Short mmCIF file of C-alpha atoms and ligand atoms in Angstrom, two decimals:
data_model
loop_
_atom_site.label_atom_id
_atom_site.label_comp_id
_atom_site.label_asym_id
_atom_site.label_seq_id
_atom_site.Cartn_x
_atom_site.Cartn_y
_atom_site.Cartn_z
CA MET A 18 8.56 15.40 22.55
CA SER A 19 7.57 18.74 24.04
CA GLU A 20 4.08 20.06 23.34
CA LEU A 21 3.66 22.33 20.34
CA ASN A 22 2.58 25.91 20.97
CA ALA A 23 -0.78 27.18 19.68
CA GLU A 24 0.59 28.92 16.55
CA SER A 25 2.60 25.91 15.35
CA THR A 26 -0.32 23.57 16.00
CA ALA A 27 -2.73 25.85 14.14
CA PHE A 28 -0.57 26.40 11.04
CA ARG A 29 0.48 22.73 10.84
CA ALA A 30 -3.13 21.59 11.09
CA ALA A 31 -4.24 24.08 8.43
CA LEU A 32 -1.52 22.91 6.05
CA ASP A 33 -2.41 19.26 6.64
CA VAL A 34 -6.03 19.95 5.71
CA VAL A 35 -4.98 21.86 2.57
CA ARG A 36 -2.42 19.19 1.66
CA ASP A 37 -5.18 16.58 1.54
CA VAL A 38 -6.75 18.42 -1.42
CA ASP A 39 -3.67 19.57 -3.33
CA PRO A 40 -0.25 19.17 -1.73
CA ARG A 41 1.29 21.64 -4.17
CA ILE A 42 -0.68 24.47 -2.60
CA ALA A 43 0.32 23.44 0.93
CA ASP A 44 3.93 23.24 -0.24
CA ALA A 45 3.82 26.69 -1.83
CA ILE A 46 2.38 28.19 1.37
CA ALA A 47 5.08 26.53 3.49
CA LYS A 48 7.76 27.57 1.00
CA GLU A 49 6.61 31.18 1.19
CA LEU A 50 7.36 31.16 4.92
CA HIS A 51 10.75 29.59 4.23
CA ASP A 52 11.59 32.15 1.52
CA GLN A 53 10.47 35.09 3.66
CA ARG A 54 12.62 33.80 6.51
CA GLU A 55 15.63 33.79 4.19
CA SER A 56 14.99 37.18 2.64
CA LEU A 57 16.37 40.58 3.64
CA LYS A 58 13.12 42.37 2.89
CA LEU A 59 13.47 46.09 2.31
CA ILE A 60 10.32 46.59 0.22
CA ALA A 61 8.85 49.72 1.82
CA SER A 62 5.24 48.63 1.33
CA GLU A 63 5.54 45.12 2.81
CA ASN A 64 5.49 43.80 6.34
CA TYR A 65 4.86 40.64 8.40
CA ALA A 66 1.39 40.37 9.91
CA SER A 67 1.09 38.69 13.31
CA PRO A 68 -0.02 35.03 13.57
CA ALA A 69 -3.32 36.27 15.07
CA VAL A 70 -3.96 38.46 12.01
CA LEU A 71 -3.12 35.60 9.63
CA LEU A 72 -5.22 33.06 11.50
CA ALA A 73 -8.26 35.37 11.69
CA MET A 74 -8.54 35.15 7.88
CA GLY A 75 -8.83 31.41 7.39
CA ASN A 76 -12.46 30.65 8.27
CA TRP A 77 -16.11 30.53 7.22
CA LEU A 78 -16.70 34.29 7.45
CA SER A 79 -15.34 34.02 3.92
CA ASP A 80 -18.51 32.20 2.86
CA LYS A 81 -20.92 35.03 3.62
CA TYR A 82 -22.21 37.71 1.27
CA ALA A 83 -22.85 40.98 3.07
CA GLU A 84 -23.17 43.80 0.55
CA GLY A 85 -24.35 47.00 2.17
CA THR A 86 -23.43 48.45 5.54
CA ILE A 87 -23.67 47.35 9.16
CA GLY A 88 -27.33 46.53 9.95
CA ARG A 89 -28.44 47.39 6.39
CA ARG A 90 -27.40 44.52 4.13
CA PHE A 91 -28.66 43.29 0.79
CA TYR A 92 -28.47 39.70 2.15
CA ALA A 93 -30.12 37.95 5.08
CA GLY A 94 -28.22 36.39 7.95
CA CYS A 95 -25.39 38.90 8.29
CA GLN A 96 -25.47 39.15 12.08
CA ASN A 97 -21.93 37.85 12.57
CA VAL A 98 -20.51 39.96 9.76
CA ASP A 99 -22.23 42.94 11.42
CA THR A 100 -20.47 42.04 14.68
CA VAL A 101 -17.08 41.70 13.02
CA GLU A 102 -17.40 44.88 10.96
CA SER A 103 -18.67 46.87 13.97
CA ILE A 104 -15.69 45.79 16.07
CA ALA A 105 -13.25 46.57 13.25
CA VAL A 106 -14.81 50.04 12.90
CA GLU A 107 -14.72 50.59 16.67
CA HIS A 108 -10.99 49.76 16.81
CA ALA A 109 -10.22 51.78 13.66
CA LYS A 110 -11.95 54.91 14.97
CA ALA A 111 -10.26 54.63 18.35
CA LEU A 112 -6.84 53.91 16.85
CA PHE A 113 -6.85 56.94 14.59
CA ASP A 114 -9.14 59.14 16.68
CA ALA A 115 -11.40 59.44 13.63
CA PRO A 116 -15.11 60.30 13.72
CA TYR A 117 -15.97 57.72 11.03
CA ALA A 118 -14.29 54.64 9.52
CA TYR A 119 -15.20 52.30 6.66
CA VAL A 120 -13.31 49.02 6.69
CA GLN A 121 -14.70 47.25 3.62
CA PRO A 122 -12.23 48.20 0.84
CA HIS A 123 -10.29 45.21 -0.44
CA SER A 124 -7.16 47.22 -1.27
CA GLY A 125 -5.72 50.72 -1.37
CA ILE A 126 -6.92 51.26 -4.93
CA ASP A 127 -10.44 50.29 -3.85
CA ALA A 128 -10.25 52.65 -0.88
CA ASN A 129 -9.22 55.50 -3.18
CA LEU A 130 -12.04 54.73 -5.61
CA VAL A 131 -14.56 54.78 -2.76
CA ALA A 132 -13.14 58.12 -1.66
CA TYR A 133 -13.17 59.65 -5.14
CA TRP A 134 -16.74 58.60 -5.69
CA ALA A 135 -17.74 59.99 -2.30
CA ILE A 136 -16.02 63.29 -3.00
CA LEU A 137 -17.61 63.73 -6.43
CA ALA A 138 -21.05 62.67 -5.23
CA ASP A 139 -20.81 65.00 -2.25
CA ARG A 140 -19.70 67.95 -4.34
CA VAL A 141 -22.39 67.54 -6.97
CA GLU A 142 -25.40 66.96 -4.78
CA VAL A 143 -25.89 70.38 -3.35
CA PRO A 144 -23.80 72.96 -5.15
CA TYR A 145 -24.26 71.85 -8.73
CA LEU A 146 -27.69 70.42 -9.39
CA LYS A 147 -30.55 71.54 -7.19
CA LYS A 148 -32.92 69.12 -8.88
CA PHE A 149 -30.97 66.09 -7.57
CA GLU A 150 -30.79 67.33 -4.01
CA LYS A 151 -33.45 65.04 -2.67
CA ARG A 152 -32.58 62.01 -4.79
CA GLN A 153 -30.55 58.97 -3.93
CA ILE A 154 -27.66 58.98 -6.37
CA ASN A 155 -28.21 55.26 -7.01
CA ASP A 156 -31.76 55.88 -8.28
CA LEU A 157 -30.96 58.17 -11.19
CA THR A 158 -31.96 57.20 -14.74
CA ASP A 159 -29.41 56.89 -17.54
CA ALA A 160 -30.45 60.28 -18.90
CA GLU A 161 -30.03 61.83 -15.47
CA TRP A 162 -26.59 60.22 -15.16
CA ALA A 163 -25.57 61.88 -18.42
CA GLU A 164 -26.80 65.19 -17.08
CA LEU A 165 -24.99 64.58 -13.82
CA ARG A 166 -21.67 63.79 -15.51
CA ALA A 167 -21.93 67.03 -17.44
CA ALA A 168 -22.78 68.84 -14.22
CA PHE A 169 -19.79 67.52 -12.32
CA GLY A 170 -17.94 70.03 -14.44
CA ASN A 171 -14.87 70.50 -12.28
CA GLN A 172 -13.32 67.05 -12.14
CA ARG A 173 -9.83 68.40 -11.65
CA MET A 174 -7.39 66.68 -9.32
CA LEU A 175 -4.10 67.99 -7.99
CA GLY A 176 -1.84 65.18 -6.80
CA MET A 177 1.83 64.53 -6.27
CA SER A 178 3.77 63.75 -9.45
CA LEU A 179 4.87 60.15 -9.93
CA ASP A 180 8.56 61.01 -10.02
CA ALA A 181 8.24 62.94 -6.76
CA GLY A 182 6.67 59.89 -5.08
CA GLY A 183 2.96 60.09 -5.94
CA HIS A 184 0.90 56.98 -6.63
CA LEU A 185 -0.78 55.83 -9.85
CA THR A 186 -4.20 56.17 -8.23
CA HIS A 187 -3.62 59.88 -7.67
CA GLY A 188 -4.88 60.73 -11.15
CA PHE A 189 -2.47 59.00 -13.54
CA ARG A 190 -3.55 57.49 -16.83
CA PRO A 191 -2.77 53.79 -16.15
CA ASN A 192 -5.38 53.99 -13.37
CA ILE A 193 -9.09 54.83 -13.70
CA SER A 194 -8.48 57.96 -11.59
CA GLY A 195 -6.56 59.36 -14.56
CA LYS A 196 -9.66 58.96 -16.68
CA MET A 197 -12.15 60.21 -14.08
CA PHE A 198 -10.09 63.32 -13.39
CA ASP A 199 -8.21 65.95 -15.30
CA GLN A 200 -4.97 65.73 -13.31
CA ARG A 201 -2.22 68.16 -12.63
CA SER A 202 0.78 67.43 -10.42
CA TYR A 203 2.70 69.16 -7.71
CA GLY A 204 6.31 68.15 -7.19
CA VAL A 205 9.29 68.81 -5.01
CA ASP A 206 11.77 71.64 -4.87
CA ALA A 207 14.76 70.75 -7.07
CA ALA A 208 17.28 71.80 -4.42
CA THR A 209 15.75 70.25 -1.29
CA GLY A 210 13.84 67.32 -2.80
CA GLN A 211 10.97 68.28 -0.48
CA ILE A 212 7.44 69.45 -1.30
CA ASP A 213 7.40 73.06 -2.40
CA TYR A 214 4.22 74.28 -0.65
CA ALA A 215 4.43 77.77 -2.20
CA ALA A 216 4.49 76.25 -5.70
CA LEU A 217 1.68 73.88 -4.71
CA ARG A 218 -0.42 76.88 -3.59
CA GLU A 219 0.23 78.71 -6.87
CA THR A 220 -0.70 75.66 -8.94
CA ALA A 221 -3.86 75.15 -6.87
CA LYS A 222 -4.91 78.78 -7.34
CA GLU A 223 -4.40 78.61 -11.07
CA PHE A 224 -5.82 75.09 -11.67
CA LYS A 225 -8.72 75.29 -9.16
CA PRO A 226 -8.96 71.54 -8.48
CA ALA A 227 -12.01 69.85 -7.02
CA VAL A 228 -9.71 67.51 -5.14
CA ILE A 229 -6.21 67.90 -3.71
CA VAL A 230 -4.57 64.60 -2.86
CA GLY A 231 -1.85 64.36 -0.25
CA GLY A 232 0.16 61.23 0.46
CA TYR A 233 2.64 59.20 -1.48
CA SER A 234 4.27 55.86 -2.06
CA ALA A 235 7.87 57.01 -2.45
CA TYR A 236 8.47 60.31 -0.66
CA PRO A 237 10.90 60.11 2.27
CA ARG A 238 9.72 63.13 4.25
CA LYS A 239 6.91 64.25 6.55
CA VAL A 240 4.08 66.13 4.86
CA ASN A 241 2.49 69.20 6.43
CA PHE A 242 -1.19 68.33 6.11
CA ALA A 243 -2.30 71.48 7.98
CA THR A 244 -0.72 73.61 5.25
CA MET A 245 -2.25 71.46 2.52
CA ARG A 246 -5.69 71.83 4.09
CA GLU A 247 -5.26 75.62 4.17
CA ILE A 248 -4.47 75.55 0.45
CA ALA A 249 -7.48 73.30 -0.25
CA ASP A 250 -9.74 75.70 1.65
CA GLU A 251 -8.34 78.70 -0.23
CA VAL A 252 -9.40 77.16 -3.57
CA GLY A 253 -12.57 75.36 -2.44
CA ALA A 254 -11.12 71.87 -2.98
CA THR A 255 -11.84 68.72 -1.03
CA PHE A 256 -8.65 67.57 0.68
CA MET A 257 -7.98 63.85 0.55
CA VAL A 258 -4.93 62.06 1.99
CA ASP A 259 -3.79 58.59 1.01
CA MET A 260 -1.84 57.46 4.08
CA ALA A 261 -1.36 53.86 2.91
CA HIS A 262 2.40 53.95 3.39
CA PHE A 263 2.59 55.73 6.72
CA ALA A 264 -0.64 54.66 8.48
CA GLY A 265 1.46 52.77 11.04
CA LEU A 266 3.37 55.96 11.83
CA VAL A 267 0.09 57.81 12.39
CA ALA A 268 -1.30 54.96 14.49
CA GLY A 269 1.93 54.82 16.49
CA LYS A 270 1.85 58.61 17.12
CA VAL A 271 5.13 59.28 15.31
CA PHE A 272 3.25 61.61 12.95
CA THR A 273 1.21 64.00 15.09
CA GLY A 274 -0.12 67.58 14.87
CA ASP A 275 0.31 69.08 11.40
CA PHE A 276 1.72 65.75 10.15
CA ASN A 277 -1.28 63.62 11.15
CA PRO A 278 -3.75 63.74 8.23
CA ILE A 279 -6.83 62.65 10.18
CA PRO A 280 -7.78 66.01 11.75
CA HIS A 281 -6.85 68.01 8.63
CA ALA A 282 -8.22 66.08 5.65
CA HIS A 283 -11.86 65.75 4.66
CA ILE A 284 -11.20 62.13 3.78
CA VAL A 285 -8.28 59.76 4.39
CA THR A 286 -7.62 56.40 2.77
CA THR A 287 -5.19 53.68 3.70
CA THR A 288 -4.10 50.14 3.16
CA THR A 289 -3.93 47.93 6.21
CA HIS A 290 -0.92 45.76 5.34
CA LYS A 291 2.02 48.15 5.11
CA SER A 292 3.45 49.92 8.18
CA LEU A 293 0.18 49.04 9.97
CA ARG A 294 1.02 45.29 9.93
CA GLY A 295 -2.51 44.09 9.15
CA PRO A 296 -4.00 41.86 6.46
CA ARG A 297 -3.97 42.95 2.82
CA GLY A 298 -6.83 45.42 2.51
CA GLY A 299 -7.95 49.02 2.70
CA ALA A 300 -9.96 51.46 4.83
CA VAL A 301 -11.41 54.95 4.58
CA PHE A 302 -11.71 57.59 7.31
CA ALA A 303 -13.88 60.65 6.76
CA GLN A 304 -15.39 63.70 8.29
CA PRO A 305 -19.06 63.02 9.17
CA GLU A 306 -20.43 64.99 6.21
CA LEU A 307 -18.88 62.48 3.79
CA ALA A 308 -19.88 59.35 5.73
CA ASP A 309 -23.14 58.67 3.87
CA GLN A 310 -21.35 58.74 0.53
CA VAL A 311 -18.51 56.51 1.72
CA ASP A 312 -21.03 54.01 3.08
CA ARG A 313 -22.25 53.57 -0.51
CA GLY A 314 -18.82 52.15 -1.41
CA CYS A 315 -20.32 48.67 -1.66
CA PRO A 316 -21.97 48.02 -4.09
CA MET A 317 -21.23 51.36 -5.83
CA VAL A 318 -17.51 50.66 -6.27
CA LEU A 319 -16.73 47.49 -4.30
CA GLY A 320 -17.74 43.86 -4.51
CA GLY A 321 -19.12 42.20 -1.38
CA PRO A 322 -17.01 42.90 1.72
CA LEU A 323 -14.54 40.20 2.73
CA ALA A 324 -15.75 39.47 6.25
CA HIS A 325 -12.81 37.19 7.04
CA VAL A 326 -10.40 40.01 6.11
CA MET A 327 -12.43 42.51 8.15
CA ALA A 328 -11.94 40.13 11.10
CA ALA A 329 -8.19 40.26 10.52
CA LYS A 330 -8.34 44.07 10.21
CA ALA A 331 -10.09 44.19 13.60
CA ILE A 332 -7.26 42.13 15.12
CA ALA A 333 -4.59 44.31 13.50
CA PHE A 334 -6.25 47.54 14.69
CA ALA A 335 -6.56 46.06 18.19
CA GLU A 336 -2.86 45.13 18.14
CA ALA A 337 -1.94 48.62 16.98
CA ARG A 338 -3.91 50.10 19.91
CA ARG A 339 -1.59 48.33 22.35
CA PRO A 340 1.03 50.64 23.91
CA GLU A 341 3.93 48.66 22.40
CA PHE A 342 2.86 49.61 18.86
CA ALA A 343 4.07 53.18 19.42
CA GLY A 344 7.54 51.80 20.19
CA TYR A 345 7.41 49.71 17.02
CA ALA A 346 6.42 52.75 14.92
CA GLN A 347 9.24 54.84 16.39
CA ARG A 348 11.76 52.03 15.72
CA ILE A 349 10.66 51.94 12.05
CA VAL A 350 11.73 55.58 11.71
CA ASP A 351 14.88 55.16 13.85
CA ASN A 352 15.88 52.28 11.59
CA SER A 353 15.11 54.21 8.42
CA GLN A 354 17.22 57.13 9.64
CA ALA A 355 20.06 54.80 10.66
CA LEU A 356 19.96 53.22 7.21
CA ALA A 357 20.02 56.67 5.60
CA THR A 358 22.94 57.77 7.77
CA GLY A 359 24.83 54.56 7.00
CA LEU A 360 24.37 55.08 3.27
CA LEU A 361 25.30 58.77 3.42
CA ASN A 362 28.43 57.97 5.46
CA ARG A 363 29.54 55.65 2.68
CA GLY A 364 29.00 58.28 -0.02
CA ALA A 365 25.51 57.46 -1.33
CA THR A 366 23.20 60.22 -2.56
CA LEU A 367 19.69 60.18 -1.14
CA VAL A 368 16.69 62.03 -2.51
CA SER A 369 16.02 64.94 -0.12
CA GLY A 370 19.25 64.08 1.70
CA GLY A 371 17.65 61.78 4.27
CA THR A 372 14.34 60.61 5.68
CA ASP A 373 11.66 61.42 8.27
CA ASN A 374 9.64 58.28 7.71
CA HIS A 375 9.90 54.56 6.95
CA LEU A 376 11.62 54.82 3.57
CA VAL A 377 14.83 55.96 1.93
CA LEU A 378 15.21 56.74 -1.75
CA VAL A 379 18.73 56.13 -3.09
CA ASP A 380 19.78 57.97 -6.26
CA VAL A 381 21.65 55.14 -8.02
CA ASP A 382 22.45 57.32 -11.03
CA LYS A 383 25.28 58.52 -8.78
CA TYR A 384 26.65 54.95 -8.88
CA GLY A 385 26.34 55.06 -12.70
CA LEU A 386 23.40 52.62 -12.60
CA THR A 387 19.74 52.55 -13.56
CA GLY A 388 17.22 51.51 -10.94
CA ARG A 389 16.63 48.31 -12.89
CA GLN A 390 20.32 47.35 -12.80
CA ALA A 391 20.66 48.24 -9.11
CA GLU A 392 17.49 46.37 -8.13
CA GLN A 393 18.68 43.16 -9.81
CA ALA A 394 22.26 43.45 -8.54
CA LEU A 395 20.95 43.82 -4.98
CA LEU A 396 18.54 40.93 -5.47
CA ASP A 397 21.36 38.73 -6.74
CA SER A 398 23.12 39.60 -3.47
CA GLY A 399 20.15 38.60 -1.29
CA ILE A 400 18.79 42.12 -0.71
CA VAL A 401 15.18 42.68 -1.80
CA THR A 402 14.34 46.29 -2.76
CA ASN A 403 12.44 47.87 -5.60
CA ARG A 404 13.43 50.36 -8.25
CA ASN A 405 11.64 53.68 -8.20
CA SER A 406 11.60 56.95 -10.10
CA ILE A 407 13.33 59.91 -8.53
CA PRO A 408 12.52 63.61 -9.18
CA GLN A 409 13.34 64.58 -12.79
CA ASP A 410 14.32 60.98 -13.41
CA PRO A 411 16.55 60.72 -16.52
CA ASN A 412 15.63 57.04 -17.02
CA GLY A 413 11.82 57.25 -16.96
CA ALA A 414 9.33 55.20 -14.98
CA TRP A 415 10.39 51.74 -16.22
CA TYR A 416 14.17 51.72 -15.78
CA THR A 417 14.24 54.56 -13.23
CA SER A 418 17.25 55.97 -11.38
CA GLY A 419 16.27 55.16 -7.82
CA ILE A 420 16.05 52.35 -5.32
CA ARG A 421 13.34 52.57 -2.65
CA VAL A 422 14.14 50.86 0.65
CA GLY A 423 11.85 50.66 3.66
CA THR A 424 12.19 49.40 7.21
CA PRO A 425 8.70 48.29 8.46
CA ALA A 426 9.28 44.58 7.74
CA LEU A 427 12.79 44.27 9.15
CA THR A 428 11.70 46.28 12.20
CA SER A 429 8.89 43.76 12.78
CA ARG A 430 11.56 41.09 12.62
CA GLY A 431 13.52 42.80 15.38
CA LEU A 432 16.46 44.29 13.50
CA GLY A 433 17.73 47.58 14.95
CA THR A 434 19.96 50.51 14.11
CA ALA A 435 23.23 48.51 14.31
CA GLU A 436 21.90 46.08 11.70
CA MET A 437 20.77 49.01 9.53
CA ASP A 438 24.34 50.25 9.41
CA GLN A 439 25.47 46.78 8.33
CA ILE A 440 22.78 46.71 5.64
CA ALA A 441 23.93 50.13 4.41
CA ASP A 442 27.41 48.68 4.13
CA LEU A 443 26.17 45.63 2.19
CA MET A 444 24.09 47.81 -0.16
CA HIS A 445 26.95 50.21 -0.78
CA THR A 446 29.31 47.29 -1.45
CA VAL A 447 26.97 45.90 -4.10
CA LEU A 448 26.11 49.23 -5.71
CA SER A 449 29.71 50.44 -5.90
CA SER A 450 30.88 47.06 -7.28
CA THR A 451 28.24 46.89 -10.03
CA LYS A 452 29.16 48.17 -13.48
CA PRO A 453 26.52 49.17 -16.05
CA GLY A 454 26.20 46.82 -19.04
CA ALA A 455 25.22 47.15 -22.70
CA SER A 456 21.60 48.09 -21.93
CA LYS A 457 19.71 49.83 -19.12
CA ALA A 458 18.89 46.38 -17.72
CA LYS A 459 22.28 44.67 -18.06
CA PHE A 460 25.12 44.95 -15.57
CA ASP A 461 28.24 43.28 -14.41
CA LEU A 462 28.73 42.20 -10.79
CA ASP A 463 31.43 39.80 -9.65
CA PRO A 464 29.48 36.70 -8.47
CA ALA A 465 31.94 36.29 -5.58
CA ILE A 466 30.86 39.69 -4.21
CA ALA A 467 27.16 38.88 -4.64
CA ASP A 468 27.73 35.56 -2.91
CA ARG A 469 29.66 37.08 -0.01
CA VAL A 470 27.03 39.79 0.59
CA SER A 471 24.27 37.23 0.39
CA LYS A 472 25.96 35.08 3.04
CA GLN A 473 26.52 38.11 5.30
CA ALA A 474 22.87 39.13 4.93
CA ASN A 475 21.78 35.61 5.81
CA GLU A 476 24.02 35.44 8.83
CA MET A 477 22.56 38.69 10.11
CA LEU A 478 19.00 37.42 9.60
CA GLY A 479 19.84 34.21 11.47
CA ALA A 480 19.92 36.20 14.71
CA PHE A 481 16.37 37.50 14.10
CA PRO A 482 14.11 34.53 13.41
CA LEU A 483 10.92 35.39 11.54
CA TYR A 484 7.75 34.08 13.17
CA PRO A 485 9.74 32.42 15.94
CA SER A 486 6.55 30.97 17.40
CA VAL A 487 5.77 29.12 14.17
CA ASP A 488 7.44 25.74 13.66
CA LEU A 489 6.00 23.91 10.64
CA GLY A 490 8.15 20.86 11.37
CA ILE A 491 9.51 20.70 7.81
N1 DSN B 26 2.34 48.71 -4.23
C1 DSN B 26 2.42 49.77 -3.26
C2 DSN B 26 3.81 50.26 -3.10
O1 DSN B 26 4.72 49.47 -3.25
O2 DSN B 26 4.02 51.42 -2.80
C3 DSN B 26 1.50 50.88 -3.55
O3 DSN B 26 0.47 50.48 -4.35
#
């Protein structure tokens, strides 16, 4: 028998150790790899992290509490966590050419909360309440907190509307940001489906927000962050960008100049697991004047940092600094555009008519379907997508009228533009063969068609093995 490579040996050994305690967990982990290998994954926010990223997470760094910041912890014995966090920060700053990075957030929501707190704390300290100027915000009494909350006064946020592609954490009620802030939305131009910067400027002038949030989770176009910063400056707002979805495109230098948020925003948040291909987690980048406030993220907003995940973030940032990552980032967009072209050629309607980034938003109302019906019909045919609102969505946020598809994961797997055209064909076949049913969730799709598409999708995937270096031997 030939010798196993390092990745197979490592994952097999890890599963054996886990199996000794509860085989069901080892089986579920192994089955997840099997299921991912079989799945045509078009979820725009998912990806496949490298074996090095995955392996960096399974170790005793997980056992250490390290609240605080590098070299200034609330616990003793954090020297190795300091090393790991320092290296992650070093790679993050170099990767994004950012003056400051904070790599502790556990998720994108956490990163946004850290940023919101930092923005509010920064804005209140000097301009609003002279008497608190010299105080640490953490040392205030309850009475002073009450006074401070009243003094914050302008807690207005201007963010992208949900149906235009904004995210719940950009000031919407199901998220705490919708309670912290009085939110107003900017949207897209009805004709172009693209951000209407003139309307955004007018809304900003009238609403006078403390914070303008750029970024999205379902907008298929580039955003001009230079213009948004100009607008923020005109109204005295802090400009924050949530680049969770497109961080990999910034890291890979596909989004540069006016479209790179780092030089234009006061503060930028991200997740690390989407187009960036890292572990699940978040990070914050900021201009130096906000750094002290961001550093208070833990324990102000976050629980103890996950040192094992910070180790994996360091590996992911290091991988993204390699020259080949730029090629990967460009292929994500090439694939997305090929998928868009393939769908358009077959008669689909796309929000904004195409894409500049990693995602495509299909208007399935044009197929006579709700997003819910389309999502399930595609899933039944072996194609994993998610339903999403589209601008002025007639079906609301639950059923929706859109399907969001993204290419970061399949690009990691090695699929290219020819396969994207085939996928467009498979998607169009399913969507045009599906008939709406008695409710917004029910539909009718000939099982023979679903079966045929599923087999074709699987055949295509067979040529692009996922984690080819990992053989679990089962
Ligand atoms: N869940 C992510 C997405 O799918 O866009 C954002 O939170």
